[in-house]
Amino acid sequence: MTKHEFEVAMTCEGCSGAVARILNKLGDVKFEIDLPKKLVWIESDKDVDVLMETLKKCGKEVKYNGTK
Amino acid sequence: KINLCSVSLRVEGMTCGSCVQSIEQRIGSLHGVIHIKVSLEKKSATVIFDSSQQSPESLSEAVEDMGFESSVPESSTAT
């Protein structure tokens, strides 16, 4: 499994909660969310594009920081 | 021909203004959505939409897609 780092413009627990729910729905992923740093780490074999699109669903700005 | 409807969806999981904003922006940009007003206190989203392009269910689904919990209150049938 590859670990990807994303920067997501989350501002509160509601935002990170939404991100967590979206990722849970996607399934097949392990993730960690660091709200103060606005970072999301995702461990998954899925395509980066797929993960990106999924994160974007919450309506926030998403940036891909590469693999960790 | 536009068939205007209005529905108030229940939305759970919003905690701040930025949650409200992202919902308003995203749902507001969907086809057939004329107007949306999200209330943080009431945990609701009031949407005016064209019923030939959207339904209360499809709107609720779109909100759920964003990671919030949403449901269509039974009492409010689109008029």
Coordinates of C-alpha atoms in Angstrom, one line a residue:
Chain A
M1 CA 0.0 0.0 0.0
T2 CA 1.2 3.5 -0.8
K3 CA 0.8 6.3 1.6
H4 CA -0.3 9.6 0.0
E5 CA -0.2 13.0 1.5
F6 CA -2.9 15.5 0.7
E7 CA -3.4 19.1 1.8
V8 CA -7.1 19.8 2.3
A9 CA -8.4 23.2 3.3
M10 CA -10.3 22.1 6.4
T11 CA -11.2 24.7 9.0
C12 CA -13.1 22.8 11.6
E13 CA -14.2 19.5 12.9
G14 CA -17.2 19.5 10.7
C15 CA -14.8 19.7 7.7
S16 CA -12.6 16.9 8.9
G17 CA -15.6 14.8 9.8
A18 CA -16.9 15.2 6.3
V19 CA -13.6 14.1 4.9
A20 CA -13.6 11.1 7.1
R21 CA -17.1 10.1 6.1
I22 CA -16.3 10.5 2.4
L23 CA -13.2 8.3 2.7
N24 CA -15.1 5.7 4.8
K25 CA -17.7 5.6 2.0
L26 CA -15.0 5.0 -0.6
G27 CA -13.8 2.1 1.4
D28 CA -10.6 0.1 1.0
V29 CA -8.5 3.0 2.5
K30 CA -6.7 3.7 5.7
F31 CA -6.4 7.3 6.6
E32 CA -5.2 9.8 9.2
I33 CA -6.4 13.4 9.4
D34 CA -4.4 16.2 11.0
L35 CA -6.8 19.1 11.3
P36 CA -4.4 21.8 12.6
K37 CA -1.9 21.1 9.8
K38 CA -4.7 20.6 7.3
L39 CA -3.2 17.3 6.1
V40 CA -4.7 14.0 5.2
W41 CA -2.7 10.9 4.9
I42 CA -4.3 8.1 2.9
E43 CA -2.9 4.5 2.6
S44 CA -4.5 2.9 -0.4
D45 CA -3.8 1.1 -3.6
K46 CA -6.2 3.3 -5.4
D47 CA -5.2 5.8 -8.1
V48 CA -4.2 9.3 -6.8
D49 CA -6.7 10.7 -9.2
V50 CA -9.5 8.7 -7.6
L51 CA -8.5 9.8 -4.1
M52 CA -8.2 13.4 -5.3
E53 CA -11.7 13.3 -6.8
T54 CA -13.1 11.8 -3.7
L55 CA -11.5 14.5 -1.5
K56 CA -12.8 17.2 -3.7
K57 CA -16.3 16.1 -3.2
C58 CA -16.4 17.8 0.1
G59 CA -16.1 21.1 -1.7
K60 CA -12.8 22.1 -0.3
E61 CA -9.5 22.9 -2.0
V62 CA -7.2 19.8 -2.3
K63 CA -3.5 19.7 -3.1
Y64 CA -1.5 16.6 -3.6
N65 CA 1.8 16.6 -1.7
G66 CA 3.2 13.3 -3.0
T67 CA 3.8 10.0 -1.4
K68 CA 5.2 9.7 2.1
Chain B
K1 CA -40.5 25.3 -18.7
I2 CA -39.4 25.6 -15.1
N3 CA -41.3 23.9 -12.3
L4 CA -40.2 25.5 -9.1
C5 CA -40.1 23.6 -5.9
S6 CA -38.8 24.3 -2.4
V7 CA -37.6 21.8 0.1
S8 CA -35.9 22.0 3.5
L9 CA -33.4 19.2 4.0
R10 CA -32.0 18.2 7.4
V11 CA -28.2 18.4 7.4
E12 CA -26.1 17.0 10.2
G13 CA -22.4 17.4 10.8
M14 CA -21.9 21.0 10.0
T15 CA -20.0 22.9 12.7
C16 CA -18.9 26.2 11.2
G17 CA -19.4 28.8 8.6
S18 CA -17.0 27.2 6.1
C19 CA -19.1 24.0 6.2
V20 CA -22.1 26.1 5.3
Q21 CA -20.3 27.9 2.6
S22 CA -18.9 24.8 0.9
I23 CA -22.4 23.3 0.8
E24 CA -24.0 26.4 -0.5
Q25 CA -21.4 26.7 -3.2
R26 CA -21.4 23.1 -4.3
I27 CA -25.2 22.4 -4.2
G28 CA -25.9 25.9 -5.5
S29 CA -23.9 25.1 -8.6
L30 CA -25.9 21.9 -9.4
H31 CA -28.1 21.9 -12.5
G32 CA -31.6 23.0 -11.6
V33 CA -30.8 24.6 -8.3
I34 CA -32.1 28.1 -8.2
H35 CA -31.3 29.1 -4.7
I36 CA -29.9 27.6 -1.5
K37 CA -29.8 28.8 2.0
V38 CA -28.1 26.8 4.7
S39 CA -28.7 27.3 8.3
L40 CA -26.1 26.2 10.8
E41 CA -28.4 26.7 13.9
K42 CA -31.3 24.9 12.4
K43 CA -29.1 22.2 10.7
S44 CA -31.1 22.6 7.6
A45 CA -30.7 23.6 3.9
T46 CA -33.6 25.3 2.2
V47 CA -33.3 24.7 -1.6
I48 CA -35.4 26.2 -4.3
F49 CA -35.0 24.0 -7.4
D50 CA -36.5 23.1 -10.8
S51 CA -38.3 19.8 -10.2
S52 CA -37.7 18.6 -13.7
Q53 CA -33.9 18.5 -13.0
Q54 CA -33.7 17.7 -9.3
S55 CA -35.7 16.1 -6.6
P56 CA -35.5 16.4 -2.8
E57 CA -33.9 12.9 -2.8
S58 CA -31.3 13.8 -5.4
L59 CA -30.4 17.0 -3.5
S60 CA -30.2 15.1 -0.2
E61 CA -27.9 12.6 -1.9
A62 CA -25.7 15.4 -3.2
V63 CA -25.3 16.7 0.3
E64 CA -24.5 13.2 1.6
D65 CA -21.9 12.9 -1.2
M66 CA -20.1 15.8 0.4
G67 CA -19.7 13.9 3.7
F68 CA -22.6 15.3 5.6
E69 CA -25.6 13.4 6.8
S70 CA -28.8 14.6 5.1
S71 CA -32.4 13.5 5.0
V72 CA -35.6 14.7 3.5
P73 CA -38.2 15.5 6.2
E74 CA -41.3 13.6 5.5
S75 CA -43.6 16.5 6.4
S76 CA -42.2 18.7 3.7
T77 CA -43.5 17.6 0.4
A78 CA -42.4 19.7 -2.5
T79 CA -45.0 22.3 -3.6

